[in-house]
Every structure is written in structure tokens, then in C-alpha cells.
């Protein structure tokens, strides 16, 4: 009868490091540990800390093998290169060695669990050189459990070693930290992860595009285990062809809900150009393709960060980066100053946080990007100070958002010469440009706090729509040719034009009612009413 096939092992378990040479991205720790073993300066307790999936528990098992390895001939001592073939090495790798005890502190948090360890350390190892206790997620132990462990941890028997692993070292008491030799395992660089994944797919007889592996490495965020899990999913997602399965970058983007770099660059270009309609259409196109709004915001943040680094003189070399992307980064870095870039970054960070907690993510994404588009055009404090020193009353459009200097305006044709002098003039201009809805809202629902074109502060009445400012800013720029500063204020402001008209009518009505003729008529006919012979209607030019 034939043997039954072996059950499938996920890549994260199958490709766990079996030697220190296979432990990627932790060269400094391996060198320190190797020197300590060679010189016989072994600590009685080790603490491995770092983010998930960088090899903390794997390192603890490797240390256990290194300390207990006896070599193929049974005569070896502690070594940084355990043989992997002797009985202690094989038993530890398979998790069945009686003298290597692994405990998950997340499910064994109490003092009774630690007391069992304290009682057992008094006895010598059964078959190994050292009795080793590996405690994973050690920060989950209770305060009493830590206190019970302290004395044994400080003066353990010579045959006992403690190996701790934690993702939250700040929760481990200082009294415990001071008794351990600490190793901080670093996040694994994306380049190393991509190379590692290339070896894995080759061993698995799978083909993969370099860009696909680079995307998986970036999504792993420094965690080998997370990256291998994503790679496992990508291989399952890949289509079977005539040969081996092929993992493509497009499939990985679809699987992870990522926006491709070209689309992200196009979005940033539309954002800098101030093209509202095209920007909103592009955002919806990405959303329809399955790109999450949060991933879209993050992609823009990464792009702005990359532009800033290029601006600062740092050479960006990223896996999967195309020549087009390098050219775009260089061009934006040339056009944009540091102040607009910092402003863009802050606005995108705020928008990212809003989208992350929003009930309506895509709508919040659109509103955040509109705010970025319009708020990024505001002058910085240095520009305002210069204008004040020069006696300027308004904000001159000295540069567009893309950093290109605007031509100096002439006295007769500049946009400033065409700016409306009052709110009624602005409303009239809106009516002439076919923007009746905004004109009506300005007339009925806006109380002017400050009108100093191109600056406009107002207080809204309860009837004003919430998206008024977002619609007003592009309309102002279209009608006047100038980027405005518009802000909603808590100051009282003047009554709206509608309120002023209503107050004038009320005053006129009161005056008429006080005339002797009308008073006599009202006295003679108590049920009579004063009726306006003109309907209440307002329109531009009426």
C-alpha cells in the first residue's frame, strides 16, 4: 500500500529558518551571539523583541539548538552553526525535546504557571546540555508572575537558560529587562524580503514577476511571516497556464486592493493641477476597480514623501520603480518647494486619518482630496508676512500649486482688477456665469464677517449646505480667475442679504401701520390685513 501524501504546509512554516544563515536581516544579532558563544560568555537569559514575523521565536529555537548541539559525532559543543543532524538538533526542530520547554504567556499568564517553572529548574536536564525555557509573548505575564520569576531569573542554576520573545517590550518590567541580554530584531528591508521570496517561488516551482514580489515585500511591512502568507495567497490566486503558475503584479494589486503606481501618479498630477472634475472621476474609477480609499490615500502619501526625499537630494531606489516614475519624481521635486510639499503631507495625513475612521470611506476620501486641492493653494506664513511688509491688501497669485511662477499681472488685465467689490457684485457675477444655486445660497444663507477679495470670511445660517465651501472655492476661481481664501467663522457677521431685505420690509410695514390713515382704517375694520401687492421674489438684476 502506498504512503499517504504529506499534508500541505503553509509557506510561513515550511520556510522558517533552520540555521542562523537562513535568518535574514538580523546580521548584527547573529554576529553578537556568535562571538558570545565562541568566548563562552553566555547570558543566563535572552530577550528577543521586534515587530511580528521578524523571527523572534525562530531565533529562540535556533539559540536552543546552538547551545545544545553535540555535532554529528556527538562530541561537539555550543556553536553558532548547529549541525542540524544530531539528536538534540532534530528533536528541538521538531518540537519534541524534553529539555526545551515552550510556553505561550498569552494563555499561561498566572503565577501558578511560573511557579511550575521555578520548581522544575532545580532539576538537571535529562539529556541536553542546557534546560531551556522559551516563553513567547512574555509581556502577557501578570505582575505577580513577573515578581515570582525575578529571583530565579537573576540567579538561575548553571544548567538553565531563559529565552523570552515579545512584540511589546515596553510592557515588560524594567526589573526583568535588566536581568536579560536584549536583542532588538529589526524590520526586514523590502529588498531582502523580495530576494527571499524569489528563492521561495523558485523552490516551489512557481514563476513570479519581479514587480509582484516587490509589491508583496512592501505590503509585508518588514515581516517575513506576513510576506510569506501573502505570497501563499498570491500563488493560490495565480492562474494555471501550460507551465508553472505565474504570479503577476496586476494580480497582486487586485488581491491586496492596491492602486498601481501609474494611477497614483496620475491622481497626484490632477491634484497639483487643480482639476476637480478629473480628480473625482479618477478616484471613482480606482474605487470601481477595487482600490480601497485608505490604500489610495496611503499611495498619495508615499508619493509625496518620495518627492520630498528627491527634493532633499536623496536618491530613491525602490524595487519595481520604473523610469517614468523616476522622471515624474524628479520633475515634481524641481517644480515644488519644501513648503508646499510639507503642506501637502500634513493635509494628506489628516485626510488619511479621517478616511480610516469614516462611516463613508470613499466620500471622506473625495472630501479630503478636495480640501488638499484647495487648501494647498493658500499662501504660507512667510508669503503673508512679505505681503504685509509690502503693504499688499490681498493675496497675490504668485505661484500655482505645481510651483510654476505666474506671470506678473498688468494693471488693466490682472484678475485683481476684475475682483467684485462687494457681496452683491459677486452674486451678480455668479448669476451671469450660470451659477444660480451658489448665487442664491450667498444671498440667502451667508452672513459676511470679512469681504476683502480674494479673502472671504463668513458665518453660515442653519440652511446653508455642508458642502458649500467645497463648491464655492472652484467657482470663485473660475469666475474671478484668482485663488480665494474662504473660511467659515464663528463671529456674528452682518445679516445675510435675505435677512436685510426681510428687516427692511418689516420696518417699512411698521412705518405704514403707524400712519394715521392706516391706523384709522384698521380701527374701523379690525379683521383687515396689510397685503404686499408685489410677490416675494429676488433675482439678479431685479
XYZ file of C-alpha atoms in Angstrom:
542
model
C 0.000 0.000 0.000
C 1.435 3.409 -0.963
C 2.143 6.053 1.619
C -0.468 8.781 2.010
C 0.605 12.190 0.690
C 2.044 14.646 3.183
C -0.391 17.384 4.260
C 0.294 20.816 2.807
C 2.381 23.125 4.978
C 1.925 26.842 4.545
C 4.988 28.732 3.335
C 5.370 30.639 6.597
C 6.001 27.357 8.415
C 7.771 25.491 5.636
C 10.429 28.181 5.184
C 11.123 29.000 8.791
C 14.882 29.488 9.224
C 16.669 26.295 10.272
C 20.088 27.915 10.729
C 21.332 31.373 11.583
C 22.475 31.746 7.969
C 18.827 31.483 6.865
C 17.746 34.189 9.340
C 17.534 37.207 7.034
C 18.010 40.816 8.071
C 19.447 40.167 11.564
C 23.198 40.067 10.877
C 24.169 42.221 13.878
C 22.374 39.948 16.338
C 23.871 36.783 14.778
C 27.388 38.242 14.997
C 26.936 39.262 18.651
C 25.544 35.864 19.575
C 28.283 34.036 17.659
C 31.010 35.983 19.486
C 29.380 35.251 22.847
C 29.259 31.502 22.102
C 32.873 31.400 20.879
C 34.127 33.191 24.001
C 31.953 31.244 26.406
C 30.230 34.415 27.610
C 26.657 33.138 27.530
C 23.969 35.064 29.361
C 21.508 33.139 31.506
C 18.513 34.941 29.902
C 17.913 36.356 26.424
C 15.111 38.696 25.342
C 14.159 38.982 21.659
C 11.945 41.929 20.750
C 10.616 43.252 17.460
C 7.522 43.514 15.294
C 5.566 40.448 14.250
C 7.152 37.986 11.875
C 10.799 39.105 12.046
C 11.992 35.839 13.625
C 11.796 36.184 17.412
C 10.534 32.681 18.205
C 12.606 31.185 15.389
C 15.684 32.869 16.852
C 14.882 31.426 20.294
C 14.705 27.907 18.824
C 17.944 28.462 16.932
C 19.645 29.571 20.152
C 18.315 26.439 21.849
C 19.843 24.318 19.060
C 23.110 26.278 19.163
C 23.515 25.746 22.912
C 22.596 22.038 22.889
C 24.158 20.854 19.609
C 26.607 17.965 20.089
C 27.671 17.637 16.445
C 27.366 14.668 14.085
C 29.959 12.719 16.128
C 28.370 13.541 19.476
C 31.489 15.366 20.711
C 30.669 18.980 19.747
C 29.969 21.947 21.993
C 27.879 25.110 21.747
C 28.191 26.600 18.260
C 26.647 29.354 16.139
C 26.360 26.779 13.326
C 24.381 23.852 14.794
C 24.715 20.737 12.672
C 21.002 20.006 12.389
C 21.604 16.233 12.264
C 22.365 15.288 15.861
C 19.538 14.108 18.077
C 19.217 17.376 20.102
C 19.080 19.461 16.896
C 16.451 17.250 15.283
C 14.360 16.966 18.447
C 14.359 20.738 19.017
C 13.479 21.422 15.363
C 10.547 19.010 15.645
C 9.431 20.486 18.997
C 9.773 17.221 20.952
C 12.882 17.754 23.065
C 12.071 17.119 26.722
C 14.561 19.735 27.966
C 13.378 22.567 25.697
C 10.051 23.815 27.032
C 7.998 26.328 25.046
C 5.268 28.289 26.818
C 2.824 30.822 25.401
C 2.459 33.567 28.001
C -0.783 34.725 26.384
C -2.523 31.562 27.663
C -0.342 30.985 30.751
C -0.375 34.357 32.441
C -0.715 33.454 36.111
C 1.718 32.999 38.946
C 0.899 29.280 39.131
C 2.269 28.746 35.626
C 5.530 30.447 36.574
C 5.691 28.513 39.840
C 5.808 25.269 37.846
C 8.873 26.586 36.013
C 10.531 27.669 39.250
C 10.025 24.180 40.729
C 11.346 22.445 37.610
C 14.566 24.458 37.203
C 16.037 22.817 40.287
C 16.382 19.551 38.396
C 19.136 18.957 35.870
C 18.463 18.463 32.188
C 17.507 14.940 31.209
C 19.514 14.571 28.004
C 20.640 18.014 26.855
C 23.476 20.301 27.897
C 21.042 23.032 28.990
C 17.432 23.031 30.105
C 15.860 25.852 28.111
C 12.570 27.680 28.674
C 11.184 29.619 25.709
C 8.390 31.999 26.765
C 6.612 33.660 23.847
C 4.767 36.990 24.265
C 6.340 37.309 27.717
C 4.772 40.760 28.219
C 1.418 38.990 28.774
C 2.538 37.596 32.142
C 0.800 39.133 35.126
C 2.608 41.384 37.584
C 2.651 38.650 40.226
C 4.022 36.164 37.702
C 6.887 38.520 36.826
C 7.652 39.073 40.509
C 7.707 35.329 41.147
C 10.172 34.850 38.278
C 12.602 37.588 39.259
C 14.822 35.746 41.773
C 15.135 32.635 39.638
C 15.809 34.800 36.584
C 18.634 36.634 38.340
C 20.381 33.564 39.763
C 19.287 30.501 37.803
C 21.132 27.184 38.038
C 24.027 26.848 35.612
C 22.163 24.298 33.515
C 19.129 26.599 32.819
C 18.674 29.254 30.145
C 15.627 31.511 29.645
C 14.653 32.763 26.183
C 11.915 35.410 26.033
C 10.156 36.822 22.961
C 7.855 39.848 22.865
C 6.338 42.347 20.450
C 5.706 44.923 23.213
C 8.905 45.308 25.172
C 7.595 48.467 26.841
C 5.183 46.261 28.844
C 7.989 44.124 30.278
C 9.058 45.368 33.759
C 12.432 47.066 33.932
C 13.431 44.616 36.673
C 13.083 41.795 34.137
C 14.778 43.685 31.311
C 17.827 44.381 33.476
C 18.327 40.641 34.005
C 18.299 39.735 30.286
C 20.604 40.155 27.319
C 18.375 42.008 24.893
C 18.314 41.620 21.108
C 16.223 44.055 19.058
C 15.287 42.309 15.823
C 14.900 44.819 13.027
C 12.231 45.068 10.394
C 13.470 43.201 7.332
C 14.135 45.572 4.385
C 11.812 45.150 1.413
C 14.775 44.378 -0.886
C 15.853 41.423 1.278
C 12.286 40.169 1.521
C 11.846 40.328 -2.264
C 15.077 38.342 -2.776
C 13.936 35.802 -0.176
C 10.560 35.415 -1.868
C 12.312 34.897 -5.211
C 14.150 31.879 -3.732
C 10.895 30.585 -2.249
C 8.937 30.708 -5.523
C 11.846 29.026 -7.298
C 11.835 26.233 -4.720
C 8.063 25.926 -5.096
C 8.347 25.700 -8.927
C 6.288 28.859 -9.340
C 7.004 31.798 -11.645
C 6.576 35.349 -10.372
C 7.155 38.809 -11.794
C 9.750 40.911 -10.007
C 7.211 43.715 -9.542
C 4.788 41.253 -7.930
C 7.402 40.158 -5.381
C 8.303 43.808 -4.730
C 4.631 44.623 -4.031
C 4.333 41.675 -1.634
C 7.540 42.713 0.141
C 6.245 46.265 0.580
C 2.866 45.012 1.843
C 4.646 42.775 4.392
C 5.997 45.884 6.202
C 9.209 44.179 7.317
C 7.613 40.895 8.411
C 8.832 37.710 6.731
C 5.874 35.707 8.043
C 3.313 38.219 6.764
C 5.060 38.329 3.405
C 5.094 34.550 3.058
C 1.401 34.427 3.950
C 0.639 36.992 1.236
C 2.837 35.070 -1.209
C 0.954 31.874 -0.363
C -2.299 33.644 -1.168
C -0.877 35.106 -4.381
C 0.229 31.664 -5.607
C -3.253 30.306 -4.934
C -4.689 33.338 -6.768
C -2.435 32.856 -9.813
C -3.904 31.327 -12.935
C -2.634 27.964 -14.103
C -1.222 28.027 -17.596
C 0.583 25.463 -19.670
C 3.570 25.615 -17.353
C 4.020 26.762 -13.747
C 1.592 29.201 -12.116
C 2.557 32.826 -12.781
C 2.164 35.451 -10.063
C 1.749 38.847 -11.758
C 1.881 42.351 -10.336
C -1.635 43.058 -11.608
C -2.999 40.034 -9.745
C -1.244 41.077 -6.537
C -2.673 44.603 -6.811
C -6.164 43.197 -7.310
C -5.727 40.768 -4.446
C -4.470 43.415 -2.000
C -6.733 46.208 -3.230
C -3.762 48.379 -4.175
C -3.658 51.188 -6.690
C -0.941 50.787 -9.298
C 1.834 53.364 -9.262
C 0.826 54.882 -12.590
C -2.705 55.635 -11.371
C -1.358 57.137 -8.161
C 0.967 59.408 -10.128
C -1.965 60.477 -12.304
C -4.002 61.301 -9.195
C -1.217 63.422 -7.752
C -0.852 65.205 -11.095
C -4.583 66.045 -11.142
C -4.362 67.163 -7.511
C -1.494 69.543 -8.281
C -3.198 70.822 -11.436
C -6.394 71.645 -9.525
C -8.603 69.708 -11.959
C -11.572 68.970 -9.704
C -13.767 67.065 -12.142
C -10.994 64.834 -13.466
C -9.722 64.146 -9.931
C -13.116 62.994 -8.651
C -13.638 60.859 -11.760
C -10.216 59.221 -11.307
C -10.926 58.491 -7.636
C -14.211 56.804 -8.535
C -12.501 54.814 -11.299
C -9.968 53.473 -8.805
C -12.747 52.663 -6.332
C -14.651 50.783 -9.031
C -11.518 48.713 -9.719
C -11.456 47.604 -6.075
C -8.876 50.028 -4.676
C -9.680 50.821 -1.067
C -9.916 54.561 -0.243
C -7.383 54.112 2.567
C -4.911 52.466 0.162
C -5.441 55.344 -2.265
C -4.632 57.935 0.426
C -1.616 55.937 1.524
C -0.332 55.720 -2.039
C -0.523 59.504 -2.392
C 1.290 59.939 0.921
C 4.084 57.604 -0.190
C 4.409 59.515 -3.454
C 4.585 62.934 -1.757
C 7.156 61.532 0.671
C 9.230 60.219 -2.244
C 9.077 63.613 -3.984
C 10.237 65.309 -0.776
C 13.190 62.929 -0.428
C 14.220 63.604 -4.020
C 13.868 67.324 -3.326
C 16.184 66.880 -0.326
C 18.822 65.270 -2.567
C 18.291 61.640 -1.621
C 18.498 59.102 -4.431
C 15.380 56.912 -4.271
C 15.973 53.368 -5.439
C 12.897 51.222 -4.945
C 12.181 47.727 -6.276
C 9.772 47.864 -9.164
C 10.310 51.588 -9.741
C 10.002 52.453 -13.411
C 11.902 55.057 -15.406
C 8.635 57.024 -15.784
C 8.241 57.208 -12.020
C 11.804 58.405 -11.505
C 11.278 61.128 -14.116
C 7.972 62.195 -12.522
C 9.536 62.391 -9.045
C 12.431 64.470 -10.375
C 10.082 66.846 -12.219
C 7.812 67.378 -9.189
C 10.843 67.865 -6.961
C 12.070 70.578 -9.362
C 8.714 72.366 -9.519
C 7.585 72.168 -5.884
C 9.162 73.907 -2.930
C 9.529 72.400 0.530
C 6.685 74.496 1.966
C 4.028 73.187 -0.483
C 5.324 69.640 -0.038
C 5.093 69.841 3.760
C 1.604 71.324 3.455
C 0.553 68.536 1.098
C 1.909 65.934 3.524
C 0.068 67.354 6.524
C -3.199 67.593 4.603
C -2.874 64.022 3.337
C -2.069 62.711 6.829
C -5.185 64.398 8.197
C -7.249 63.029 5.306
C -5.845 59.506 5.834
C -6.875 59.547 9.497
C -10.351 60.764 8.592
C -10.828 58.056 5.961
C -9.587 55.372 8.381
C -12.370 56.173 10.869
C -15.070 57.301 8.428
C -18.523 55.767 8.106
C -18.433 56.639 4.391
C -14.801 55.985 3.342
C -14.983 56.878 -0.367
C -16.971 60.051 0.291
C -14.499 61.045 3.010
C -11.645 60.346 0.600
C -13.153 62.658 -2.021
C -13.748 65.441 0.503
C -10.224 65.081 1.888
C -8.676 65.340 -1.574
C -10.803 68.388 -2.412
C -9.565 70.002 0.788
C -5.989 69.160 -0.183
C -6.509 70.681 -3.630
C -7.873 73.989 -2.352
C -6.098 74.412 0.986
C -2.707 73.693 -0.540
C -3.008 76.858 -2.651
C -3.117 79.101 0.410
C -0.008 81.213 0.999
C 2.370 80.162 3.735
C 3.117 82.472 6.711
C 6.299 83.730 5.052
C 4.365 84.847 1.954
C 1.755 86.569 4.117
C 4.464 88.372 6.069
C 6.050 89.561 2.808
C 2.716 90.874 1.554
C 2.130 92.742 4.805
C 5.600 94.302 4.666
C 4.959 95.434 1.106
C 1.550 96.819 2.027
C -0.434 94.308 -0.037
C -4.063 94.051 0.956
C -4.775 90.721 -0.698
C -3.020 87.516 -1.598
C -1.330 87.684 -4.954
C -1.357 84.507 -7.002
C 2.442 84.400 -7.106
C 2.591 80.706 -7.909
C 0.290 77.851 -8.752
C 0.187 74.626 -6.751
C 2.583 72.942 -9.136
C 5.193 75.577 -8.298
C 5.277 77.300 -11.683
C 5.521 81.098 -11.316
C 2.531 83.028 -12.613
C 3.147 85.942 -14.988
C 3.030 89.395 -13.372
C -0.421 90.930 -13.803
C -0.878 94.189 -15.600
C -2.966 96.972 -14.092
C -5.666 96.689 -16.739
C -5.969 92.939 -17.311
C -4.995 91.387 -13.966
C -7.572 89.236 -12.150
C -7.362 91.616 -9.190
C -8.766 94.374 -11.404
C -11.863 92.264 -12.021
C -12.496 91.216 -8.409
C -16.000 92.099 -7.138
C -16.074 94.990 -4.674
C -18.967 93.651 -2.597
C -21.012 90.535 -1.988
C -23.870 91.764 -4.234
C -21.333 92.266 -7.041
C -20.061 88.702 -6.514
C -23.615 87.354 -6.588
C -24.279 89.258 -9.810
C -21.131 87.721 -11.362
C -22.298 84.237 -10.338
C -25.712 84.789 -11.961
C -24.032 85.909 -15.180
C -21.837 82.762 -15.217
C -24.844 80.464 -14.751
C -24.121 79.583 -11.137
C -27.563 80.385 -9.804
C -27.551 77.850 -6.969
C -24.425 79.311 -5.383
C -25.684 82.857 -6.000
C -28.955 82.079 -4.206
C -27.099 80.492 -1.250
C -24.779 83.509 -0.990
C -27.844 85.779 -0.939
C -29.999 83.774 1.487
C -27.664 81.901 3.859
C -24.334 83.754 4.188
C -23.537 86.392 6.809
C -20.417 88.339 5.850
C -17.722 88.595 8.526
C -14.994 89.892 6.222
C -15.153 90.567 2.484
C -11.695 91.613 1.223
C -11.194 89.894 -2.144
C -9.656 87.447 -2.611
C -10.312 86.741 1.092
C -13.792 85.985 2.369
C -14.857 85.020 5.911
C -18.474 84.212 6.602
C -20.864 82.790 9.162
C -23.381 80.262 7.876
C -27.069 80.156 8.687
C -28.664 76.834 9.522
C -29.963 76.449 5.970
C -26.537 76.571 4.273
C -25.494 73.151 2.827
C -22.469 71.490 4.449
C -20.544 71.285 1.160
C -20.920 74.992 0.402
C -17.225 75.911 0.802
C -16.063 72.945 -1.280
C -18.337 74.071 -4.152
C -17.647 77.777 -3.700
C -13.821 77.667 -3.977
C -13.558 76.282 -7.544
C -16.452 78.515 -8.641
C -14.677 81.619 -7.281
C -11.511 80.688 -9.119
C -13.425 80.068 -12.341
C -15.422 83.309 -12.165
C -12.659 85.660 -10.971
C -9.503 83.896 -12.181
C -7.968 84.126 -8.684
C -7.483 81.556 -5.921
C -9.520 82.735 -2.924
C -9.148 82.179 0.786
C -12.563 81.269 2.163
C -13.126 80.430 5.826
C -16.185 79.807 7.941
C -16.130 81.932 11.099
C -17.849 81.876 14.488
C -18.085 85.694 14.571
C -21.565 87.233 14.253
C -21.046 88.970 10.916
C -23.551 91.096 9.048
C -27.073 89.798 8.440
C -27.459 87.920 5.187
C -28.838 89.863 2.226
C -32.127 87.993 2.628
C -32.260 88.900 6.324
C -31.516 92.548 5.465
C -34.350 92.600 2.923
C -36.734 90.981 5.394
C -35.761 93.505 8.087
C -36.265 96.394 5.643
C -39.699 95.093 4.709
C -40.637 94.696 8.359
C -39.537 98.258 9.085
C -41.455 99.556 6.075
C -44.551 97.635 7.163
C -44.310 99.020 10.700
C -43.982 102.556 9.347
C -47.090 102.154 7.162
C -49.108 100.703 10.047
C -48.265 103.746 12.167
C -49.628 106.279 9.647
C -52.908 107.939 10.795
C -54.910 106.853 7.731
C -53.933 103.167 8.085
C -54.473 103.230 11.854
C -57.972 104.646 11.345
C -58.749 102.041 8.661
C -57.537 99.193 10.875
C -59.643 100.510 13.752
C -62.729 100.664 11.524
C -62.101 97.220 10.046
C -60.476 95.044 12.780
C -60.170 91.967 10.523
C -58.368 93.838 7.742
C -54.772 92.883 6.766
C -51.974 94.844 5.164
C -51.030 92.920 1.986
C -47.939 93.424 -0.186
C -49.014 93.882 -3.780
C -45.630 92.537 -5.045
C -44.726 88.833 -4.671
C -41.582 87.992 -2.689
C -39.147 87.261 -5.471
C -35.478 88.028 -5.816
C -33.240 87.592 -8.755
C -30.098 89.196 -10.123
C -30.825 92.477 -11.781
C -34.380 92.710 -10.334
